[in-house]
Short mmCIF file of C-alpha atoms and ligand atoms in Angstrom, two decimals:
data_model
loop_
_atom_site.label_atom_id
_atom_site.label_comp_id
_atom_site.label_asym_id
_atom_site.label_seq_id
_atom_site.Cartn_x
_atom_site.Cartn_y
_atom_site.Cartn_z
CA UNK A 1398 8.02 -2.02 -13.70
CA UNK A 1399 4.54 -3.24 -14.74
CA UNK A 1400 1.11 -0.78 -14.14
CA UNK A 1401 1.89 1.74 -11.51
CA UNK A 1402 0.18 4.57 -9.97
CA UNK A 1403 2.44 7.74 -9.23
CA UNK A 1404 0.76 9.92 -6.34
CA UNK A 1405 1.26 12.55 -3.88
CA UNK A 1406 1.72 11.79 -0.28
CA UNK A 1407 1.16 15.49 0.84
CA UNK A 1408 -0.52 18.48 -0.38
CA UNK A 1409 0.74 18.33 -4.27
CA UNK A 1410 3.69 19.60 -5.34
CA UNK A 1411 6.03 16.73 -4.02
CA UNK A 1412 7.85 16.68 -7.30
CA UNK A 1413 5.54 13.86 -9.36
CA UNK A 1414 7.15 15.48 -12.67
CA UNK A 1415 10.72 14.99 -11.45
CA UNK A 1416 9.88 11.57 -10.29
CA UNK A 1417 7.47 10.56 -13.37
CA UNK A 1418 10.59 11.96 -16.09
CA UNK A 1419 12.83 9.56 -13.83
CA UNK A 1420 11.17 6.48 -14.42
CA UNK A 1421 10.61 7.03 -18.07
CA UNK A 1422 13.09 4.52 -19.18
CA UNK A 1423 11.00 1.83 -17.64
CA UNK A 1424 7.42 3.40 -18.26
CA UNK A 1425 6.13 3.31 -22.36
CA UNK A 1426 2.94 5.12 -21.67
CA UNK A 1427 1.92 7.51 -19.18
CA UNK A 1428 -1.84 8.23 -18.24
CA UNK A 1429 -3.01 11.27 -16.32
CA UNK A 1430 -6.69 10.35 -14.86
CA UNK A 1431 -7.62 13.48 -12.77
CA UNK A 1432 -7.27 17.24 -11.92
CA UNK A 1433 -7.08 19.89 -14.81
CA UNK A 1434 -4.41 22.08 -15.35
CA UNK A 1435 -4.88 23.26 -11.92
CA UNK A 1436 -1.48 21.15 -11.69
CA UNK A 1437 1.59 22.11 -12.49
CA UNK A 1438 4.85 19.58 -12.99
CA UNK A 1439 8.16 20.63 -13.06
CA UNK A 1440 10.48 18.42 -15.43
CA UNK A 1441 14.29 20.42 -15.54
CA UNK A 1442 16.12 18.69 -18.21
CA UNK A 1443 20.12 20.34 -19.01
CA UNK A 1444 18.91 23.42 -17.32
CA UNK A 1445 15.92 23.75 -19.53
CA UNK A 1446 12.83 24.11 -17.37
CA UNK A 1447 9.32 22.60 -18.60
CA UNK A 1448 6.39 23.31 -16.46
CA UNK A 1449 3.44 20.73 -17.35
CA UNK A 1450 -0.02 21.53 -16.83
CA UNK A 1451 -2.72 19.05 -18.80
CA UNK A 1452 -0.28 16.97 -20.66
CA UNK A 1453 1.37 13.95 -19.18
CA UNK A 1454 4.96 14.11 -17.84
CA UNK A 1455 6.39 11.84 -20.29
CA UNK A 1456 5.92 13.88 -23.71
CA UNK A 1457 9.38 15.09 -23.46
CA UNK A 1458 11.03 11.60 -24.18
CA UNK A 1459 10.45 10.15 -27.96
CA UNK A 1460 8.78 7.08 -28.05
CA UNK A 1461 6.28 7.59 -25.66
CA UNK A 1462 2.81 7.59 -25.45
CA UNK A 1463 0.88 9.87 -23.31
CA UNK A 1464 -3.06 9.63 -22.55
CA UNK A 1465 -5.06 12.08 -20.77
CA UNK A 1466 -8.01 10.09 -19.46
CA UNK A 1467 -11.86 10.29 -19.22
CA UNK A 1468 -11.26 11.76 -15.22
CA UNK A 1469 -9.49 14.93 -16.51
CA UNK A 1470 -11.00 18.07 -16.62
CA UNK A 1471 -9.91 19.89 -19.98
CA UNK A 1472 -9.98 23.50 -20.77
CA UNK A 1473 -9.16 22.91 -24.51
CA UNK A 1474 -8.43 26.35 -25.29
CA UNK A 1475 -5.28 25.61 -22.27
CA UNK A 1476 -4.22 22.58 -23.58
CA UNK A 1477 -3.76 23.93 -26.83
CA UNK A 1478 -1.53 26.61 -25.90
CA UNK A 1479 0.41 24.13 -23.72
CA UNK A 1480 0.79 22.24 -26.99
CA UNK A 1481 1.96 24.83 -28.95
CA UNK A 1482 4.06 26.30 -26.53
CA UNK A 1483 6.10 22.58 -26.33
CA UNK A 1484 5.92 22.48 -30.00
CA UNK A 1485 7.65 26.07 -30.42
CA UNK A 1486 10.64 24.18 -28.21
CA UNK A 1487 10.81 21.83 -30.55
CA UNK A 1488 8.90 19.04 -28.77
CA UNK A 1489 7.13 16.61 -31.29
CA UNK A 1490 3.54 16.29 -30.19
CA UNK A 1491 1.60 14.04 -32.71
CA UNK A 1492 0.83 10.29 -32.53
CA UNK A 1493 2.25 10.52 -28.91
CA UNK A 1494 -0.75 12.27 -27.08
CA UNK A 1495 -4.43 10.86 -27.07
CA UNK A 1496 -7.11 12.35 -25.50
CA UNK A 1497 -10.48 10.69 -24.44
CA UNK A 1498 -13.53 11.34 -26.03
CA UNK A 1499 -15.18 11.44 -22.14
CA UNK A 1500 -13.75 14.12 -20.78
CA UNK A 1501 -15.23 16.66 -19.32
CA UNK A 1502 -14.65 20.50 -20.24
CA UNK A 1503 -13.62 23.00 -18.30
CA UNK A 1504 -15.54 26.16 -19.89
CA UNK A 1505 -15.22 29.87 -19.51
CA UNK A 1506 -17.65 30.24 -16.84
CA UNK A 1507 -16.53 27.80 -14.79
CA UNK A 1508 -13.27 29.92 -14.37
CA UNK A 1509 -15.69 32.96 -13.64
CA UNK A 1510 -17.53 31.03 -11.20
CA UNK A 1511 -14.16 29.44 -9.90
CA UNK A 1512 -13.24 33.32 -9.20
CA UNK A 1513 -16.37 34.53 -7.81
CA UNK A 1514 -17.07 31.79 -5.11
CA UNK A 1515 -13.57 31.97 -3.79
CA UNK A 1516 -14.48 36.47 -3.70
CA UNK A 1517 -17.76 35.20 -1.96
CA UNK A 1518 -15.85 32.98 0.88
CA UNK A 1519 -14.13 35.90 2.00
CA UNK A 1520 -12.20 34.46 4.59
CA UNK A 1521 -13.30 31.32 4.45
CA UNK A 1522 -11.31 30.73 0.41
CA UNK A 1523 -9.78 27.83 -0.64
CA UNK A 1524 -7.41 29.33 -2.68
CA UNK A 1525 -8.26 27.97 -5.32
CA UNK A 1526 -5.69 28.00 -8.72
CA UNK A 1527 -9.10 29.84 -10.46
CA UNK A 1528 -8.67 27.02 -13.40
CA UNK A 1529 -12.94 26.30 -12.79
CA UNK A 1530 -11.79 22.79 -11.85
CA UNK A 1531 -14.72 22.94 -8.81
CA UNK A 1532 -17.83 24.34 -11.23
CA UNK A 1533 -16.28 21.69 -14.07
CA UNK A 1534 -16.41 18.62 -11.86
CA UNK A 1535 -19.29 19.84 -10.01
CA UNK A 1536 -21.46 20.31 -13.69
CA UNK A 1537 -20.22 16.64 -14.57
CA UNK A 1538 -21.29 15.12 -10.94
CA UNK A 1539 -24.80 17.46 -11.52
CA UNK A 1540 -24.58 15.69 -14.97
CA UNK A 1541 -25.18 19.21 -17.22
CA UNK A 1542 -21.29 19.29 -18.48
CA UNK A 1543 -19.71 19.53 -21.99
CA UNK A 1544 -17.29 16.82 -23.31
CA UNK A 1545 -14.60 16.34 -25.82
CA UNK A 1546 -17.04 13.95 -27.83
CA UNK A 1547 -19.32 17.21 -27.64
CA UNK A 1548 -16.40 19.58 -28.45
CA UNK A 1549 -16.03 16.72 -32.01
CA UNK A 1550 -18.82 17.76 -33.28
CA UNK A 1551 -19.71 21.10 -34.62
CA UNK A 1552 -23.37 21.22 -34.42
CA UNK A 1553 -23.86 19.33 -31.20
CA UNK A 1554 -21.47 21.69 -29.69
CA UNK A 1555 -23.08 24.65 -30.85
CA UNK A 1556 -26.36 23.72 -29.68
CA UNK A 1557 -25.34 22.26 -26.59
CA UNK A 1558 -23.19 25.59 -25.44
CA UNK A 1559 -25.91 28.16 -26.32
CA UNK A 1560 -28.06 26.28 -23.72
CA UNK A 1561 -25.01 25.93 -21.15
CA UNK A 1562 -23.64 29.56 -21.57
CA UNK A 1563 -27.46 30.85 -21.08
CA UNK A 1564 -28.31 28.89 -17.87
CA UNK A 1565 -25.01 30.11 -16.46
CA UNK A 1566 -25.58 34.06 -17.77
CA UNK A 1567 -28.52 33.70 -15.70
CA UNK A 1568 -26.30 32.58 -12.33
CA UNK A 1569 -23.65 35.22 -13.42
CA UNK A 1570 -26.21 37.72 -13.98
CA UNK A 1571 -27.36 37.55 -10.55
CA UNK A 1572 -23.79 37.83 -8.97
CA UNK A 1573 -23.10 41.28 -11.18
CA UNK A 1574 -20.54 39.12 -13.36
CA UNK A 1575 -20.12 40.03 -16.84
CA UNK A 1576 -22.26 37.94 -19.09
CA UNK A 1577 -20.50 35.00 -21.37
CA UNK A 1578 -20.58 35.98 -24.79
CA UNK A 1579 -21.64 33.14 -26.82
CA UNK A 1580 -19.73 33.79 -30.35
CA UNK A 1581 -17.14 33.95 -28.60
CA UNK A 1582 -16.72 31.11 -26.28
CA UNK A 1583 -17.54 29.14 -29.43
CA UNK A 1584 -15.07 31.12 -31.59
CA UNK A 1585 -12.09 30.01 -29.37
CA UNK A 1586 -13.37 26.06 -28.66
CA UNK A 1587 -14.28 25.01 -32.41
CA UNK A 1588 -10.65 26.73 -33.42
CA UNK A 1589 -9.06 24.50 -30.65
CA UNK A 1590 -11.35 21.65 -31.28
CA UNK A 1591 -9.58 21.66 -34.55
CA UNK A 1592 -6.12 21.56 -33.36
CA UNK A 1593 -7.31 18.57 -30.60
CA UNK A 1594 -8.90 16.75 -33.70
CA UNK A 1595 -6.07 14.29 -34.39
CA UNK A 1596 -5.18 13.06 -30.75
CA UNK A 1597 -9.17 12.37 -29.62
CA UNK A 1598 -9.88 8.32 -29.21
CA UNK A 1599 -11.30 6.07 -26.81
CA UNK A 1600 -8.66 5.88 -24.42
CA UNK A 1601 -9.77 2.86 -22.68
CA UNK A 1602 -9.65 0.55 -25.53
CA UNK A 1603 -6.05 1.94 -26.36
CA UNK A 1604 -4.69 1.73 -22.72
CA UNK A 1605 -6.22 -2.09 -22.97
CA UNK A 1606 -4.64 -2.90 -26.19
CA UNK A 1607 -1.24 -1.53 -24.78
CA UNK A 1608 -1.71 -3.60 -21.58
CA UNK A 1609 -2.44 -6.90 -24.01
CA UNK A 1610 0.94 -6.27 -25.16
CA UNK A 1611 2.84 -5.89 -22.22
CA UNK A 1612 3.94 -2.34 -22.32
CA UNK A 1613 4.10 -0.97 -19.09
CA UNK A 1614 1.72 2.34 -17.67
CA UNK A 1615 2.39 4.56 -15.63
CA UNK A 1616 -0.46 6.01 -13.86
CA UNK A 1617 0.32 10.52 -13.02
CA UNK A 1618 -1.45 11.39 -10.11
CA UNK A 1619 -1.87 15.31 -10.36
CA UNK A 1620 -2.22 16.97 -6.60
CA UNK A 1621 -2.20 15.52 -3.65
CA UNK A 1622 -3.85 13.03 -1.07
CA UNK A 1623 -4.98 15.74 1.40
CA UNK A 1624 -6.52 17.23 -1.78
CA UNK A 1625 -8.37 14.45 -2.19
CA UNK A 1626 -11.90 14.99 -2.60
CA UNK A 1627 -13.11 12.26 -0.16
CA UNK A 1628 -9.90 11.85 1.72
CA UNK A 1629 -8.30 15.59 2.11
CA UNK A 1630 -8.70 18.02 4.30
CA UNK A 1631 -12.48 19.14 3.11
CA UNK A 1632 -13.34 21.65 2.09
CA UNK A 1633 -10.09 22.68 1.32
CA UNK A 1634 -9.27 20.13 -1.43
CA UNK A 1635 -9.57 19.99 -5.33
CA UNK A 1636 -12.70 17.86 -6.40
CA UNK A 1637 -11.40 15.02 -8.18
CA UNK A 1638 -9.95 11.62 -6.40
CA UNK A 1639 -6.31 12.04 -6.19
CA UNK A 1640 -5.68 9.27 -4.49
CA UNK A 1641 -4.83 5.76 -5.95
CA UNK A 1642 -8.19 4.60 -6.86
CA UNK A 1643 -8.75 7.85 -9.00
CA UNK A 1644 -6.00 6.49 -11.03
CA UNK A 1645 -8.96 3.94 -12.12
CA UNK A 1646 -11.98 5.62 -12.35
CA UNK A 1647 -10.35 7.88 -14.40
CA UNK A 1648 -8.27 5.97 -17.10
CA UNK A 1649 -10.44 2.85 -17.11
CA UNK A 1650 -7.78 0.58 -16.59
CA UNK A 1651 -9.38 -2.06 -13.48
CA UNK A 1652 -7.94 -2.49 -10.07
CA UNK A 1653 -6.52 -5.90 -10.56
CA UNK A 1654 -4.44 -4.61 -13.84
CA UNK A 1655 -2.55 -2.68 -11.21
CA UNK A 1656 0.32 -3.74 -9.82
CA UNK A 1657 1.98 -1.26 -7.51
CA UNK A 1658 2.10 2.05 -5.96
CA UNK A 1659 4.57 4.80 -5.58
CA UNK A 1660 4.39 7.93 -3.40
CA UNK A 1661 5.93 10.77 -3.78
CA UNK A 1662 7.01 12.74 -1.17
CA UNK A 1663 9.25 16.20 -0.43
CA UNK A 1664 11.75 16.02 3.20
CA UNK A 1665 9.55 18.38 4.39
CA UNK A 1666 5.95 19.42 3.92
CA UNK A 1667 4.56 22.83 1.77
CA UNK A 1668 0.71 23.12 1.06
CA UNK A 1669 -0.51 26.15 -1.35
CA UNK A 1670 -3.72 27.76 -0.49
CA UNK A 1671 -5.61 27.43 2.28
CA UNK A 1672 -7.05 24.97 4.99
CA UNK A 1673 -5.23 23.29 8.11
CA UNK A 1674 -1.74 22.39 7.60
CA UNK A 1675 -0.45 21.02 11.51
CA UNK A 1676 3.47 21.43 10.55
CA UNK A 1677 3.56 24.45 9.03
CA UNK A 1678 6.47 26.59 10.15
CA UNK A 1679 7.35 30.22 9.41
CA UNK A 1680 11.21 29.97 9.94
CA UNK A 1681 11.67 26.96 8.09
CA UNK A 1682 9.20 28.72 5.09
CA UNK A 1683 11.99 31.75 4.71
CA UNK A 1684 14.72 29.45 4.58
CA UNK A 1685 13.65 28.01 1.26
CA UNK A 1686 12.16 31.07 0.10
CA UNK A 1687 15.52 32.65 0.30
CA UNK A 1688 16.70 29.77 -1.35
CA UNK A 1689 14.53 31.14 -4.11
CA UNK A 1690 12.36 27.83 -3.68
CA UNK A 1691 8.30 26.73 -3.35
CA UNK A 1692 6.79 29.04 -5.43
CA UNK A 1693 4.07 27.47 -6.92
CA UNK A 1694 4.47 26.23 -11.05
CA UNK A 1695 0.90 26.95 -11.73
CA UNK A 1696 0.14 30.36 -9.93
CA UNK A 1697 3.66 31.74 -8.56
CA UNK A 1698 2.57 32.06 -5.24
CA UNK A 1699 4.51 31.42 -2.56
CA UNK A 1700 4.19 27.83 -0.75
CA UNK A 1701 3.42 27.53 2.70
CA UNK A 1702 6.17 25.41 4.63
CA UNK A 1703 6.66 22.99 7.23
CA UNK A 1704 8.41 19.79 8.77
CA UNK A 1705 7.61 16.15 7.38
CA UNK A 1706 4.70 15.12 8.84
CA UNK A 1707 4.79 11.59 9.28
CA UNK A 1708 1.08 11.29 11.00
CA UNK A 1709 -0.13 12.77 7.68
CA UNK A 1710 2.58 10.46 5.27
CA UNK A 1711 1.94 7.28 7.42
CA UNK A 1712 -1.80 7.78 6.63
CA UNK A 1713 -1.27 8.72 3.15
CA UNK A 1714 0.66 5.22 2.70
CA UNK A 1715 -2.18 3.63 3.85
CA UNK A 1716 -5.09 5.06 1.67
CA UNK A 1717 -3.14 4.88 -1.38
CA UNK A 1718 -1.33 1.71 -0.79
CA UNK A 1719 1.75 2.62 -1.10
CA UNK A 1720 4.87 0.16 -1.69
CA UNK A 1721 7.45 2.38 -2.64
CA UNK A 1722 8.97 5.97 -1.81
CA UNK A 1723 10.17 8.84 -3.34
CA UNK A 1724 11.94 11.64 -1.43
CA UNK A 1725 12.43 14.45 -3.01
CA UNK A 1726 13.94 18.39 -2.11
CA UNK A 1727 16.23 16.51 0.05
CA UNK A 1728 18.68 19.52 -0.12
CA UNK A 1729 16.28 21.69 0.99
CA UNK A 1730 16.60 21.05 4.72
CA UNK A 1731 20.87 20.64 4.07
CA UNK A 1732 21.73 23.82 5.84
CA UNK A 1733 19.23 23.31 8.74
CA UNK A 1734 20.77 23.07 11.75
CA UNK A 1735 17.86 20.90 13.57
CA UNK A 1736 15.18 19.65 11.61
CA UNK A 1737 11.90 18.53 13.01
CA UNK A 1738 9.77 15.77 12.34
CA UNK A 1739 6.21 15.13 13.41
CA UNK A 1740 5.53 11.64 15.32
CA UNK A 1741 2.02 12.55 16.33
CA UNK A 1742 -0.85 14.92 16.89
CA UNK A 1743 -2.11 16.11 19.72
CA UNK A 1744 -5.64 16.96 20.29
CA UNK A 1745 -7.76 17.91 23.21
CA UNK A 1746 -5.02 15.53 25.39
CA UNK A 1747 -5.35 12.94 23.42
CA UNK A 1748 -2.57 11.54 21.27
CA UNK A 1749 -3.72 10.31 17.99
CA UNK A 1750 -1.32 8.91 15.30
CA UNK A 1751 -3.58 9.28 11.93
CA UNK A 1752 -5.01 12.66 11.20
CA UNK A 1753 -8.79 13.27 12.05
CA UNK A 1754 -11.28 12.99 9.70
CA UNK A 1755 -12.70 16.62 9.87
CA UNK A 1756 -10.59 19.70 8.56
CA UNK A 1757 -11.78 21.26 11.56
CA UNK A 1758 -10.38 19.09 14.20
CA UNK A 1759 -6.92 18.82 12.35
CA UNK A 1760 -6.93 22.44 12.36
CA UNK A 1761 -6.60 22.12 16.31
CA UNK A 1762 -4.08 19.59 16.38
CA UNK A 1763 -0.58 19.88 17.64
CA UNK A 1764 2.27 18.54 16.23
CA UNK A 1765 4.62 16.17 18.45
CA UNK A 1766 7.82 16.55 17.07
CA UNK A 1767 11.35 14.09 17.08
CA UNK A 1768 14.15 16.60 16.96
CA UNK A 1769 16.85 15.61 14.06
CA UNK A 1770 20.18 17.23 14.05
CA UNK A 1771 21.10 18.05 10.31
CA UNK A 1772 23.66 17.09 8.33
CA UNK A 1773 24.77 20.76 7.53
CA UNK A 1774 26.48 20.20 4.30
CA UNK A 1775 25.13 19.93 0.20
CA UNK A 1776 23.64 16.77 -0.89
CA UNK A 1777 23.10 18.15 -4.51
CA UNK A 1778 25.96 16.27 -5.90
CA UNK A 1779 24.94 12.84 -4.26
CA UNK A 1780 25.03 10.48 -7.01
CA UNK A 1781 24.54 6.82 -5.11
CA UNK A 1782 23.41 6.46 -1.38
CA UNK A 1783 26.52 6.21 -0.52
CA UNK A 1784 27.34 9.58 -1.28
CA UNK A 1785 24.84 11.00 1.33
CA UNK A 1786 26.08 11.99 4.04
CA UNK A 1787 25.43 9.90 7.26
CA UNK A 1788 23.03 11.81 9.03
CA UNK A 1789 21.03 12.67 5.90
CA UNK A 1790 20.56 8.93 4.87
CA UNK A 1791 19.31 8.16 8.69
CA UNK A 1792 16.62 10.95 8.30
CA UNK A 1793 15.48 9.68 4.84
CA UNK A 1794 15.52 5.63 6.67
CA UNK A 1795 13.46 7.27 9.57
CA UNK A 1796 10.74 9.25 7.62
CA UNK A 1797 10.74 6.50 5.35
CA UNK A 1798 10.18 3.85 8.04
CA UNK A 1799 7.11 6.04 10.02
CA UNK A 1800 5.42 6.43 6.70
CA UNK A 1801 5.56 2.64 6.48
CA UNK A 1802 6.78 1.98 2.59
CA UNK A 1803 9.93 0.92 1.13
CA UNK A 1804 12.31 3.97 0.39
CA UNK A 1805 12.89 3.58 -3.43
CA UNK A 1806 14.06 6.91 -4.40
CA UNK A 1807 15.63 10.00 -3.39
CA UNK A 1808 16.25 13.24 -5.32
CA UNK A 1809 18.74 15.99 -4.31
CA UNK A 1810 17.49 18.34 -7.08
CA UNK A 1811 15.94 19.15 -10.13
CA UNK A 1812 17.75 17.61 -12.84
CA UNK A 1813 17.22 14.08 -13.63
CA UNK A 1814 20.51 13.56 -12.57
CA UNK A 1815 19.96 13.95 -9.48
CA UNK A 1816 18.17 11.70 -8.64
CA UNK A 1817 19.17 8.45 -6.44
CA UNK A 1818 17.82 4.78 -6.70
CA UNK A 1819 18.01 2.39 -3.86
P1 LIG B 3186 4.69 18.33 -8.84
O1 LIG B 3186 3.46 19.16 -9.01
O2 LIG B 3186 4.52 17.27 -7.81
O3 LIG B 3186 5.21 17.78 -10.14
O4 LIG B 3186 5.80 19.32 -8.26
P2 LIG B 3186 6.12 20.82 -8.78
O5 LIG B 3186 6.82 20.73 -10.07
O6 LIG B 3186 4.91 21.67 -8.69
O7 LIG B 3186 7.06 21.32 -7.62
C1 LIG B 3186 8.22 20.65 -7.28
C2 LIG B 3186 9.39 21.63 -7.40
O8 LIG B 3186 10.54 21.05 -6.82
C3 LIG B 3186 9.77 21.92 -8.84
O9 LIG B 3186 10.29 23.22 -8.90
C4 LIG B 3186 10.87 20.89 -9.13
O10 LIG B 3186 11.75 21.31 -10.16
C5 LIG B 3186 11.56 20.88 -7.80
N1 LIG B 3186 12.21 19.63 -7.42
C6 LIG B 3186 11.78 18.35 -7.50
N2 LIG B 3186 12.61 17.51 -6.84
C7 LIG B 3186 13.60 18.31 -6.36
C8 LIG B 3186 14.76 18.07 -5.54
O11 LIG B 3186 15.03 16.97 -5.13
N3 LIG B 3186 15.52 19.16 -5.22
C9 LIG B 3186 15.25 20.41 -5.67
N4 LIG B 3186 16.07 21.39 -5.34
N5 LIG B 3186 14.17 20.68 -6.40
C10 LIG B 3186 13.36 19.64 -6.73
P1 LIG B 3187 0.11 19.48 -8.61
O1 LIG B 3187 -0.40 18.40 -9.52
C1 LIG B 3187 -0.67 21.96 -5.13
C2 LIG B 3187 -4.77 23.31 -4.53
C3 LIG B 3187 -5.07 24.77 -4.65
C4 LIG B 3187 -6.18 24.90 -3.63
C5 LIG B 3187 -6.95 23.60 -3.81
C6 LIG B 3187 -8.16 23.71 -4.72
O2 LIG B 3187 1.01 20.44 -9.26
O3 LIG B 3187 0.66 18.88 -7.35
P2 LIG B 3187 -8.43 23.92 -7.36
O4 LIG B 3187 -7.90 24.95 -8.32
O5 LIG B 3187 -7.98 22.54 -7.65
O6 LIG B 3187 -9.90 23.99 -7.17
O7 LIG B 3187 -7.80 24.35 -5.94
O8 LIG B 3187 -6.02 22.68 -4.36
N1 LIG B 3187 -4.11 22.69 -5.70
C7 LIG B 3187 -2.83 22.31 -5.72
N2 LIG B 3187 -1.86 22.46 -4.81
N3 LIG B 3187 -0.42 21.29 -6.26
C8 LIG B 3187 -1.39 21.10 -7.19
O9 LIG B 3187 -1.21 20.33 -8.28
C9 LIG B 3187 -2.65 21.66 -6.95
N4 LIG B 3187 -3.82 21.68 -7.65
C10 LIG B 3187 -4.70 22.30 -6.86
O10 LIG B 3187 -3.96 25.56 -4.32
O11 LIG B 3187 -5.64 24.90 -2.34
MG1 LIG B 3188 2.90 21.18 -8.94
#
């Protein structure tokens, strides 16, 4: 399988974890590079459900390696719980995780500035998952963030968070927030420094060791594209590069030691929180609602829904790269009677077949839809292509041949089972 990058083709939760547990059997390490545990990935192994948040999708299989790179946002004080709450399920977590030295921390008043902004926006919210992912990227791009290097050692640390936690009483202070205490913010990150002790390394040397000797990486994207932070639908995006080239810039590992790209992408389209979404469709939305479907793994809140969007997909296949597909929630759209997919937008009269640049202006599109009649019958017990039914196989061909890529994969639902390769 070589070096791959795993991303989203929508608006995150297109079932990465599903896909990146799939493709374990080919993969020996596996490398998050962006996003915080603002993600959530949903691995369902014999009916046992594992939601991950920081850690990489592979830690459930023995033998692998996972890396959370230099790009990631860490709330340490999270991860360790997420740790602890794998080990307590008797998941071995010990030479198999290492965690770069660079990365940034995600500190208790970033989460209290996450929360107030958002109250501030009124209206105008992301929606954000309230993880301080925003504040922690934006005190790394303003260059005044803490890192796990920092979090290593005791006395730096110290030092460096009194001055942090008062510059940002100061800010909280003025918006009537409830001052940091200091002891205790320190309390809580030297205990889970302690725990994170063993697993901290420079990642990059280890990922190019492992690459010397031909093991094969597999790059998680966490989110989406159209949360991209240059690419999405701005403002309403996370603020790290979850497109392709994050994959990079946050592990690294250089362009030319990767060798291929797969997208991931549900039958249909859900976005949580807020900004434009052109698809979006009520009816379909309480269909798999009722289904007891798309609620959200991080938060619980319910996902918005709509049809595939193939001006969105098409574009996503394009920024990203993408050579290969993965479907997934197939059997989500198997009792709908017609199902709807989006050729185009209009805007203003004019037909345009890649999204516009501005979240405004796709905000104002219309969607130009290709009716599909469904195939009206369960797909969850597909086991080859074959077994699809007709009509469900030519909607899979047709979304996968207006997003442009090669249709690799296709799930029918959350067990590893079920999951098809072409
Ligand atoms: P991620 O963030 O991209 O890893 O996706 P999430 O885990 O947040 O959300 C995807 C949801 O769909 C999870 O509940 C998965 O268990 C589930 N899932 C993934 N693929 C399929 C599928 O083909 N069918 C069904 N029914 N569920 C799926
Ligand atoms: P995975 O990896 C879906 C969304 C939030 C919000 C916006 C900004 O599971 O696909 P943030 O907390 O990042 O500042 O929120 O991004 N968002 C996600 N939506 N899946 C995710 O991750 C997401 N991570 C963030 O809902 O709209
Ligand atoms: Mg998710």
């Amino acid at each position: 399988m070589a070096n791959t990058i795993l991303v989203g083709a929508q608006w995150g939760d297109e079932g990465k974890g599903k896909i990146i547990d799939f493709l374990m059997d080919e993969t020996h390490v596996v490398v998050r590079s962006q996003g915080g545990n603002n993600a959530g990935h949903t691995i369902v192994l014999e009916n046992e459900k594992y939601v991950l948040h920081l850690i990489p999708s592979g830690i459930l299989r023995r033998g692998k390696t996972c890396v959370i790179g230099s790009g990631v946002v860490i709330d340490p004080v999270a991860l360790v719980s997420e740790i602890e709450g794998l080990r307590a399920r008797g998941i071995k977590i010990e030479r198999n995780l290492l965690i770069s030295e660079s990365a940034h921390l995600v500190l208790p008043y970033h989460q209290a500035l996450d929360a107030q902004r958002e109250m501030l926006k009124g209206h105008n919210k992301i929606g954000t998952t309230k993880r301080g992912i925003g504040p922690a990227y934006g005190d790394k791009a303003a260059r005044t963030g803490l890192r796990i290097g920092d979090l290593m050692q005791p006395d730096i640390f110290a030092e460096k968070l009194a001055g942090r936690i008062r510059d940002n009483n100061v800010i909280l202070r003025g918006l009537n927030v409830k001052p940091m205490s200091y002891k205790r913010v320190l309390t809580a990150y030297q205990a889970a420094a302690e725990v994170l002790r063993p697993f901290v390394c420079n990642t990059v040397i280890y990922l190019h060791n492992a690459i010397s000797k031909g093991k094969n990486l597999l790059f998680e994207g966490a989110q989406g594209t159209y949360l991209d932070l240059d690419h999405g639908t701005y403002p309403f995006v996370t603020s790290s590069n979850t497109t392709a080239g994050g994959a990079c810039t946050g592990s690294g590992v250089p362009p030319h030691r990767m060798d291929h790209v797969i997208g991931v992408m549900k039958a249909y389209t859900t976005r949580v929180g807020e900004g434009p979404f052109p698809t979006e469709n009520e009816k379909l939305g309480h269909i798999l609602h009722d289904m007891g479907r798309e609620f959200g793994a991080t938060t619980g809140r319910a996902r918005r829904c709509g049809w595939f969007d193939a001006v969105a997909t098409r574009y996503a296949a394009i920024l990203n790269g993408i050579d290969e597909l993965a479907i997934t929630n197939l059997d989500g759209l198997d009792h709908v009677e017609t199902i709807q997919v989006c050729v185009g937008y209009r805007l203003e009269g004019r037909i345009l077949h890649t999204p516009p640049s501005l979240a405004r202006d796709v905000e104002k599109c219309e969607p130009i839809y290709k009716k599909v009649v469904g195939w009206n019958c369960s797909t969850a017990d597909a086991r080859t292509y074959r077994d699809l039914p007709l009509k469900a196989r030519k909607y899979v061909e047709l979304i996968a041949s207006l997003t442009g890529a090669k249709l690799a994969i296709v799930s029918v639902g959350a067990s590893r089972a079920q999951t098809i390769r072409l």
